[in-house]
Amino acid sequence: MKKLNILFFSIGLTAFAQSPDASIMKAAESIEDKVINWRHDIHEHPELSNQEFETAAKIAAHLKSLGIEVQTEIAKTGVVGILKGKKPGKVVALRADIDALPVTERNDLAFKSNVTANFLGTETGVMHACGHDTHVAILMGVAEILSKHKDKINGTVKFIFQPAEEGPPPGEEGGASLMIKEGVLKNPDVDAIFGLHINSATPVGQINYKPGGIMAAVERFVVKVNGKQTHGSQPWGGVDPIYISSKIIDGFQSIISRESNLLVEPAVITVGKITSGVRFNIIPESAELIGTVRTLDPNMRELIIRRMTEMTEGLAKAYGGSATIEFQSNTAITYNDEALTEQMLPTLQKVAGADKVNLVKATTGGEDFSYFQEEVPGLYFFLGGMTPGNKEAYPHHTPDFQIDDAGMLLGVKVMSQLTLDYLNKK
Ligand SMILES: [Zn+2]
Ligand SMILES: [Zn+2]
C-alpha cells in the first residue's frame, strides 16, 4: 500500500513536470525558420562590442513591429523591450548579449561572415565566434511568441539586448554594468532575470545548469615590485625585484594550495606576464607582474584577494623591498540563486525532458550576466548547440567555432516557458 502511494505520487509529479504549455511550444515550432533566418542574417553581419548599431536597429524594428515598448541606446547600443501582460504582477527580465569578436571566420557557410574591422589598430575579421547571434535570434523569437500570448502573462517582461558582453574596448564603458548604471533593472523594477549561453560542445537538445557559482569571477591584477638597482655581480649592494617577484608568485600559489578550501569550489591564480630588467648583469630597479584570479564562491573570492594583498606587501617587505597590488574586476561570479534555480528546474525539465537537463560543474570562464545577478536573483544556464553525433567541437572564440541552428528551438521554448511559469506562480 505504502509503495502504491509513492508510485501514484511520483506519477502525479511527473505528469505535471512533463506538460509545458502546448500552444507556446507550437508557436515556437511555427517560427523556427524565422529564428534561423534572423540568426543567419546576424551571423553574416557581426559587429564588435559597443559598435552593434545595425544589430540593435534590427532588434528594435522587430520589437516595435510586435507592439512592444522599445528603448534604444541603453549602454550605447543596447535595446530594451517592455511587454506588459494582461494582468499586473512581477517583472521578469530576459537577457541576450549581442556582440561579436575580432576573429576571422574559417567556416564554409552560406551565411559566413566576411566582415572586417579595425580592432585596436589591427585590421581583423569579425565573427560571431561566441554564438551571441543565436542569443539574439532566440530572444527575438521569445518576444514574438510572448507578445502574441499576452493573455497568458501576469506581469511584465523586460527584453534586455545587451552590448559588449565580451568587454568594451579599453577606455570605454559598456556591457551589463553600464546597463545597470543606466537603470535597466529599474522602472519597472525587475524581480528576477534569466539568461542562457549556447554551447558548441553540448549536443542540441541538452541543457546544463548548476545552482550557485556556474561561471567564475574574473579579476585582473597588477603587482608592482620596487627594489634597488645594483650590479649583477654584487646583489648585496641592492634589492632584487626579480627575486622578490619569484617569492610573491610562489606565495600566490600557496594561497590556492594551502589556504583555499577547494572542496567548496575550485579557484585559480595565474601570473600571465612578467616585465623586468634590461640585461644579464644588472639587477633592475623594479618588476611588474600581471595576471588573473578566477573564483566561484564569494567568501573564497574575498579571502584570496585579501591574502594576495597581504602576500604582496608582506613578502616584498621581508626581502627588503616594497610592492603594491591592484585588482580590476572584469566580471563577478555568475551566481545562480539557489531558491530561484530550485523553483525553475521543473520548467527546464518539462520543456527539454528531464533526462536532457544535466547538473554540471562550474567553468572558470567569466560572464558579465553576473552583474545582473548581483542586483536581482538570476538563473543562467547553457544550451546545447553541437550537432548530435559530433565527437568534437571547436571551442568558442575560435575561427572554426560552429553552432547547429537546430539548438535554438529549445532555447525559444525554455525562455518562453520560464517567463510564464515565473510570472504565473501562485
Ligand atoms: Zn565569449
Ligand atoms: Zn559569450
Coordinates of C-alpha atoms and ligand atoms in Angstrom, one line a residue:
M1 CA 0.0 0.0 0.0
K2 CA 2.7 2.3 1.0
K3 CA 4.6 1.5 -2.2
L4 CA 1.5 2.2 -4.2
N5 CA 1.1 5.6 -2.7
I6 CA 4.6 6.6 -3.6
L7 CA 4.0 5.3 -7.1
F8 CA 0.9 7.4 -7.5
F9 CA 2.6 10.4 -6.0
S10 CA 5.5 10.2 -8.4
I11 CA 3.2 9.7 -11.4
G12 CA 1.4 12.8 -10.4
L13 CA 4.6 14.8 -10.2
T14 CA 5.9 13.5 -13.5
A15 CA 2.7 14.3 -15.3
F16 CA 2.9 17.9 -14.0
A17 CA 6.6 18.2 -14.7
Q18 CA 6.1 17.0 -18.3
S19 CA 3.5 19.4 -19.5
P20 CA 4.8 22.6 -21.0
D21 CA 2.2 25.0 -22.5
A22 CA 1.2 23.3 -25.7
S23 CA 0.2 26.4 -27.6
I24 CA 3.5 28.1 -26.6
M25 CA 5.5 25.1 -27.8
K26 CA 3.6 25.0 -31.0
A27 CA 4.1 28.8 -31.5
A28 CA 7.9 28.2 -31.0
E29 CA 7.9 25.5 -33.6
S30 CA 6.0 27.6 -36.1
I31 CA 8.6 30.4 -36.0
E32 CA 11.7 28.2 -36.0
D33 CA 12.5 29.0 -39.6
K34 CA 12.2 32.8 -38.9
V35 CA 14.6 32.4 -35.9
I36 CA 17.1 30.6 -38.1
N37 CA 16.9 33.3 -40.7
W38 CA 17.5 36.0 -38.1
R39 CA 20.5 34.1 -36.8
H40 CA 21.9 33.8 -40.3
D41 CA 21.5 37.4 -41.0
I42 CA 23.1 38.5 -37.7
H43 CA 25.9 36.0 -38.2
E44 CA 26.6 37.4 -41.6
H45 CA 26.7 40.9 -40.3
P46 CA 28.6 40.7 -37.0
E47 CA 29.6 43.9 -35.0
L48 CA 32.2 44.3 -32.3
S49 CA 31.5 45.3 -28.7
N50 CA 29.9 48.8 -28.4
Q51 CA 29.5 49.0 -32.2
E52 CA 26.4 46.9 -32.5
F53 CA 24.5 49.6 -34.4
E54 CA 22.9 47.6 -37.2
T55 CA 22.2 44.6 -34.9
A56 CA 20.5 47.0 -32.5
A57 CA 18.4 48.6 -35.3
K58 CA 17.2 45.2 -36.4
I59 CA 16.2 44.2 -32.9
A60 CA 14.4 47.4 -32.2
A61 CA 12.5 47.2 -35.5
H62 CA 11.4 43.7 -34.7
L63 CA 10.2 44.6 -31.2
K64 CA 8.4 47.6 -32.5
S65 CA 6.6 45.5 -35.1
L66 CA 5.3 43.4 -32.3
G67 CA 3.9 46.4 -30.4
I68 CA 6.4 46.1 -27.7
E69 CA 7.6 49.4 -26.0
V70 CA 11.2 49.9 -27.0
Q71 CA 14.1 51.8 -25.5
T72 CA 17.3 52.2 -27.6
E73 CA 20.9 53.4 -27.0
I74 CA 20.9 51.9 -23.5
A75 CA 24.6 51.4 -22.6
K76 CA 25.5 52.9 -26.0
T77 CA 23.9 50.3 -28.4
G78 CA 21.6 48.2 -26.1
V79 CA 17.9 47.7 -26.8
V80 CA 15.3 47.1 -24.1
G81 CA 11.8 46.0 -24.8
I82 CA 9.0 46.1 -22.3
L83 CA 5.9 43.9 -22.7
K84 CA 3.1 44.3 -20.3
G85 CA 0.9 41.2 -19.7
K86 CA -2.9 41.2 -19.5
K87 CA -2.8 41.3 -15.7
P88 CA -0.3 43.1 -13.4
G89 CA 2.3 41.1 -11.5
K90 CA 6.0 40.6 -11.2
V91 CA 8.6 41.7 -13.6
V92 CA 11.0 39.2 -15.2
A93 CA 13.9 40.2 -17.4
L94 CA 15.3 38.0 -20.2
R95 CA 18.8 38.9 -21.4
A96 CA 20.6 38.2 -24.7
D97 CA 24.1 39.5 -25.4
I98 CA 24.6 40.8 -29.0
D99 CA 28.3 41.5 -29.7
A100 CA 30.8 39.6 -31.9
L101 CA 34.5 39.1 -31.7
P102 CA 37.7 40.1 -33.6
V103 CA 38.1 36.6 -35.1
T104 CA 38.3 35.8 -38.8
E105 CA 35.8 33.1 -39.7
R106 CA 37.1 29.9 -41.3
N107 CA 33.8 28.1 -41.7
D108 CA 32.4 27.3 -45.1
L109 CA 28.8 28.5 -44.6
A110 CA 26.3 30.2 -46.8
F111 CA 26.0 32.9 -44.1
K112 CA 29.7 33.1 -43.4
S113 CA 31.0 36.5 -42.1
N114 CA 33.3 38.4 -44.5
V115 CA 33.1 41.5 -42.3
T116 CA 36.4 43.1 -41.3
A117 CA 37.1 45.9 -38.8
N118 CA 39.9 47.8 -37.2
F119 CA 40.3 46.4 -33.7
L120 CA 42.8 48.4 -31.5
G121 CA 44.9 49.3 -34.6
T122 CA 44.8 45.9 -36.3
E123 CA 42.6 45.1 -39.3
T124 CA 40.8 41.8 -38.5
G125 CA 37.9 39.7 -39.4
V126 CA 34.8 40.0 -37.3
M127 CA 32.8 36.9 -36.3
H128 CA 30.0 35.7 -34.0
A129 CA 32.6 33.3 -32.6
C130 CA 30.8 33.0 -29.2
G131 CA 27.3 32.3 -30.5
H132 CA 25.7 35.6 -29.4
D133 CA 24.0 35.7 -32.8
T134 CA 21.9 32.7 -31.6
H135 CA 21.1 34.5 -28.4
V136 CA 19.7 37.5 -30.3
A137 CA 17.6 35.3 -32.6
I138 CA 16.3 33.2 -29.7
L139 CA 15.2 36.3 -27.7
M140 CA 13.6 37.9 -30.8
G141 CA 11.7 34.7 -31.2
V142 CA 10.6 34.7 -27.5
A143 CA 9.5 38.3 -27.8
E144 CA 7.4 37.4 -30.9
I145 CA 5.7 34.5 -29.0
L146 CA 5.1 36.2 -25.7
S147 CA 3.8 39.4 -27.5
K148 CA 1.1 37.2 -29.1
H149 CA 0.2 35.5 -25.9
K150 CA -0.2 38.5 -23.6
D151 CA -3.4 36.9 -22.1
K152 CA -1.2 34.2 -20.6
I153 CA 1.1 36.8 -18.8
N154 CA 0.5 38.1 -15.3
G155 CA 3.1 40.8 -15.0
T156 CA 5.8 42.4 -17.2
V157 CA 8.6 41.0 -19.4
K158 CA 11.7 43.1 -20.0
F159 CA 13.8 42.0 -23.0
I160 CA 17.4 43.1 -22.5
F161 CA 19.6 43.0 -25.6
Q162 CA 23.0 43.8 -24.1
P163 CA 26.0 45.1 -26.0
A164 CA 29.7 44.5 -25.2
E165 CA 29.5 41.2 -23.2
E166 CA 33.0 40.4 -24.4
G167 CA 34.2 43.6 -22.8
P168 CA 34.2 47.2 -24.1
P169 CA 37.3 48.5 -25.9
P170 CA 39.9 49.9 -23.5
G171 CA 38.9 53.2 -22.1
E172 CA 35.2 52.7 -22.8
E173 CA 32.4 51.7 -20.5
G174 CA 29.9 49.1 -21.6
G175 CA 28.1 45.8 -21.1
A176 CA 25.9 44.7 -18.2
S177 CA 27.4 47.0 -15.6
L178 CA 26.7 50.1 -17.7
M179 CA 23.2 48.9 -18.5
I180 CA 22.6 48.6 -14.7
K181 CA 24.1 52.0 -14.1
E182 CA 21.6 53.4 -16.7
G183 CA 18.7 51.9 -14.8
V184 CA 17.8 48.8 -16.9
L185 CA 16.7 46.9 -13.8
K186 CA 14.5 49.8 -12.6
N187 CA 11.2 51.2 -13.6
P188 CA 9.6 48.8 -13.6
D189 CA 11.8 47.0 -11.0
V190 CA 13.0 43.6 -12.1
D191 CA 12.2 40.7 -9.7
A192 CA 14.3 38.0 -11.5
I193 CA 16.4 37.6 -14.6
F194 CA 17.0 34.7 -16.9
G195 CA 19.9 34.2 -19.4
L196 CA 21.4 31.4 -21.4
H197 CA 24.5 30.7 -23.4
I198 CA 24.7 28.4 -26.4
N199 CA 27.5 25.9 -26.1
S200 CA 29.4 24.4 -29.0
A201 CA 30.4 21.3 -27.1
T202 CA 26.9 20.4 -25.7
P203 CA 24.6 18.4 -28.0
V204 CA 21.5 20.0 -29.4
G205 CA 18.5 19.4 -27.1
Q206 CA 20.5 19.4 -23.8
I207 CA 20.6 22.0 -21.0
N208 CA 23.4 22.3 -18.5
Y209 CA 22.8 24.0 -15.2
K210 CA 24.2 24.4 -11.7
P211 CA 22.9 26.2 -8.6
G212 CA 25.4 28.7 -7.0
G213 CA 28.5 29.7 -8.9
I214 CA 28.4 28.4 -12.5
M215 CA 31.0 30.8 -14.1
A216 CA 33.9 32.5 -12.3
A217 CA 34.5 36.0 -11.1
V218 CA 37.3 37.3 -13.3
E219 CA 39.8 39.6 -11.7
R220 CA 42.8 41.2 -13.4
F221 CA 45.7 42.2 -11.1
V222 CA 48.9 44.2 -11.5
V223 CA 51.7 43.8 -8.9
K224 CA 54.4 46.5 -8.9
V225 CA 57.6 45.4 -7.1
N226 CA 60.2 48.1 -6.1
G227 CA 63.8 47.1 -5.4
K228 CA 67.1 48.9 -5.6
Q229 CA 69.2 48.7 -8.7
T230 CA 72.7 47.3 -8.5
H231 CA 75.4 45.4 -10.5
G232 CA 74.5 41.8 -11.3
S233 CA 77.8 40.7 -9.7
Q234 CA 77.0 42.5 -6.4
P235 CA 73.5 41.7 -5.3
W236 CA 74.3 42.7 -1.7
G237 CA 74.5 46.3 -3.0
G238 CA 70.8 46.5 -3.8
V239 CA 67.4 44.8 -3.6
D240 CA 66.5 42.3 -6.3
P241 CA 62.8 42.8 -7.5
I242 CA 63.0 39.7 -9.7
Y243 CA 63.9 37.5 -6.8
I244 CA 61.1 39.2 -4.7
S245 CA 58.7 38.5 -7.7
S246 CA 59.5 34.8 -7.6
K247 CA 58.6 34.8 -3.8
I248 CA 55.3 36.6 -4.5
I249 CA 54.4 34.1 -7.3
D250 CA 55.2 31.2 -5.0
G251 CA 53.2 32.9 -2.2
F252 CA 50.2 33.3 -4.5
Q253 CA 50.1 29.6 -5.4
S254 CA 50.3 28.7 -1.7
I255 CA 47.0 30.7 -1.2
I256 CA 45.4 28.2 -3.6
S257 CA 47.1 25.0 -2.4
R258 CA 47.3 25.7 1.4
E259 CA 44.6 28.2 2.3
S260 CA 41.6 27.8 -0.1
N261 CA 39.0 25.1 0.7
L262 CA 39.0 23.5 -2.7
L263 CA 36.2 21.2 -1.6
V264 CA 33.8 24.2 -1.8
E265 CA 34.8 25.4 -5.3
P266 CA 38.0 25.5 -7.4
A267 CA 40.0 28.7 -7.7
V268 CA 42.8 29.8 -9.9
I269 CA 45.6 32.4 -9.8
T270 CA 47.6 32.8 -12.9
V271 CA 50.5 35.2 -13.5
G272 CA 50.4 35.7 -17.2
K273 CA 53.1 38.4 -17.7
I274 CA 56.3 39.4 -16.0
T275 CA 58.3 42.5 -17.0
S276 CA 61.6 43.5 -15.6
G277 CA 65.3 44.1 -16.3
V278 CA 67.3 45.1 -19.4
R279 CA 70.4 42.9 -19.5
F280 CA 72.2 39.9 -17.8
N281 CA 74.4 41.8 -15.4
I282 CA 72.1 44.4 -14.0
I283 CA 69.7 43.8 -11.1
P284 CA 66.9 46.1 -12.0
E285 CA 65.0 48.7 -10.0
S286 CA 61.5 47.3 -10.4
A287 CA 59.3 44.4 -11.7
E288 CA 55.7 44.1 -12.8
L289 CA 53.5 41.0 -12.7
I290 CA 50.1 40.9 -14.5
G291 CA 47.7 38.1 -14.0
T292 CA 44.2 36.9 -13.3
V293 CA 42.2 35.4 -10.5
R294 CA 39.1 33.1 -11.0
T295 CA 36.8 32.3 -8.2
L296 CA 33.3 30.7 -7.9
D297 CA 32.4 31.3 -4.2
P298 CA 32.0 34.8 -2.8
N299 CA 33.9 34.0 0.5
M300 CA 36.8 32.4 -1.3
R301 CA 37.0 35.4 -3.6
E302 CA 37.2 37.7 -0.6
L303 CA 39.8 35.6 1.1
I304 CA 42.0 35.2 -2.0
I305 CA 42.1 38.9 -2.8
R306 CA 42.9 39.8 0.8
R307 CA 45.7 37.2 1.1
M308 CA 47.2 38.2 -2.2
T309 CA 47.4 41.8 -1.0
E310 CA 49.0 40.6 2.3
M311 CA 51.5 38.3 0.5
T312 CA 52.5 41.0 -2.0
E313 CA 53.1 43.7 0.7
G314 CA 54.5 41.3 3.4
L315 CA 56.9 39.3 1.2
A316 CA 58.3 42.4 -0.5
K317 CA 59.0 43.9 2.9
A318 CA 60.5 40.7 4.2
Y319 CA 63.1 40.8 1.4
G320 CA 63.9 44.4 1.8
G321 CA 61.7 45.9 -1.0
S322 CA 58.2 47.1 -1.3
A323 CA 55.3 46.2 -3.6
T324 CA 51.7 47.1 -4.3
I325 CA 48.8 45.2 -5.9
E326 CA 45.8 46.5 -7.7
F327 CA 42.7 44.5 -8.8
Q328 CA 40.3 45.2 -11.6
S329 CA 37.1 43.2 -11.6
N330 CA 36.1 42.1 -15.1
T331 CA 33.1 40.0 -14.1
A332 CA 31.5 39.0 -10.8
I333 CA 30.6 35.4 -10.0
T334 CA 27.8 34.2 -12.3
Y335 CA 25.8 33.0 -9.3
N336 CA 22.6 31.2 -9.7
D337 CA 20.3 32.0 -6.9
E338 CA 19.6 28.6 -5.1
A339 CA 15.9 29.2 -4.4
L340 CA 15.2 30.5 -8.0
T341 CA 17.1 27.6 -9.5
E342 CA 15.1 25.1 -7.5
Q343 CA 11.9 26.9 -8.4
M344 CA 12.6 26.9 -12.2
L345 CA 14.3 23.5 -12.6
P346 CA 11.0 21.7 -13.2
T347 CA 10.4 24.1 -16.1
L348 CA 13.7 23.3 -17.7
Q349 CA 12.9 19.6 -17.2
K350 CA 9.4 19.6 -18.6
V351 CA 10.4 21.6 -21.7
A352 CA 13.7 19.8 -22.5
G353 CA 12.8 16.4 -21.0
A354 CA 14.2 15.5 -17.5
D355 CA 16.9 13.3 -19.0
K356 CA 18.2 16.2 -21.1
V357 CA 18.8 18.6 -18.2
N358 CA 22.3 18.0 -16.7
L359 CA 23.7 19.2 -13.4
V360 CA 27.2 20.3 -14.3
K361 CA 30.4 21.6 -12.7
A362 CA 31.2 25.2 -12.9
T363 CA 33.6 26.7 -15.5
T364 CA 36.4 29.1 -14.8
G365 CA 35.5 31.4 -17.7
G366 CA 33.6 34.6 -16.9
E367 CA 30.3 36.2 -18.0
D368 CA 29.1 39.7 -17.3
F369 CA 25.5 38.4 -16.7
S370 CA 26.9 38.1 -13.2
Y371 CA 26.4 41.8 -12.6
F372 CA 22.7 41.5 -13.1
Q373 CA 22.8 38.6 -10.6
E374 CA 24.5 40.8 -8.0
E375 CA 21.4 43.0 -8.2
V376 CA 18.5 40.6 -8.6
P377 CA 18.1 36.8 -8.3
G378 CA 19.1 35.2 -11.6
L379 CA 19.3 31.9 -13.4
Y380 CA 21.9 31.4 -16.2
F381 CA 22.3 28.1 -18.0
F382 CA 23.9 26.5 -21.0
L383 CA 22.0 25.4 -24.1
G384 CA 23.3 22.7 -26.5
G385 CA 24.5 23.9 -29.9
M386 CA 26.5 20.9 -31.1
T387 CA 25.3 18.8 -34.0
P388 CA 24.2 15.4 -32.5
G389 CA 26.7 12.7 -33.2
N390 CA 29.7 15.1 -33.4
K391 CA 32.5 13.8 -31.3
E392 CA 34.5 17.0 -31.2
A393 CA 33.6 20.7 -31.2
Y394 CA 35.7 23.8 -31.8
P395 CA 35.9 26.0 -28.7
H396 CA 34.2 29.4 -28.5
H397 CA 36.3 32.3 -29.7
T398 CA 38.0 30.3 -32.5
P399 CA 37.8 30.7 -36.3
D400 CA 36.2 27.2 -36.7
F401 CA 33.5 27.7 -34.0
Q402 CA 30.1 26.4 -35.1
I403 CA 26.6 26.2 -33.7
D404 CA 23.9 24.0 -35.1
D405 CA 20.7 26.0 -35.9
A406 CA 18.6 23.2 -34.5
G407 CA 19.8 24.1 -31.0
M408 CA 17.9 27.4 -30.9
L409 CA 14.3 26.0 -30.8
L410 CA 14.8 24.6 -27.3
G411 CA 16.1 28.0 -26.2
V412 CA 13.0 29.8 -27.5
K413 CA 10.7 27.2 -25.8
V414 CA 12.6 27.3 -22.5
M415 CA 12.9 31.0 -22.2
S416 CA 9.2 31.5 -23.0
Q417 CA 8.0 28.8 -20.6
L418 CA 10.4 30.1 -17.8
T419 CA 8.8 33.5 -18.2
L420 CA 5.2 32.2 -18.0
D421 CA 6.0 29.8 -15.0
Y422 CA 7.8 32.5 -13.1
L423 CA 5.2 35.2 -13.6
N424 CA 2.2 32.9 -13.2
K425 CA 3.3 31.2 -10.0
K426 CA 0.5 31.3 -7.5
Ligands
ZN1 ZN 32.6 34.9 -25.5
ZN2 ZN 29.6 34.5 -25.0

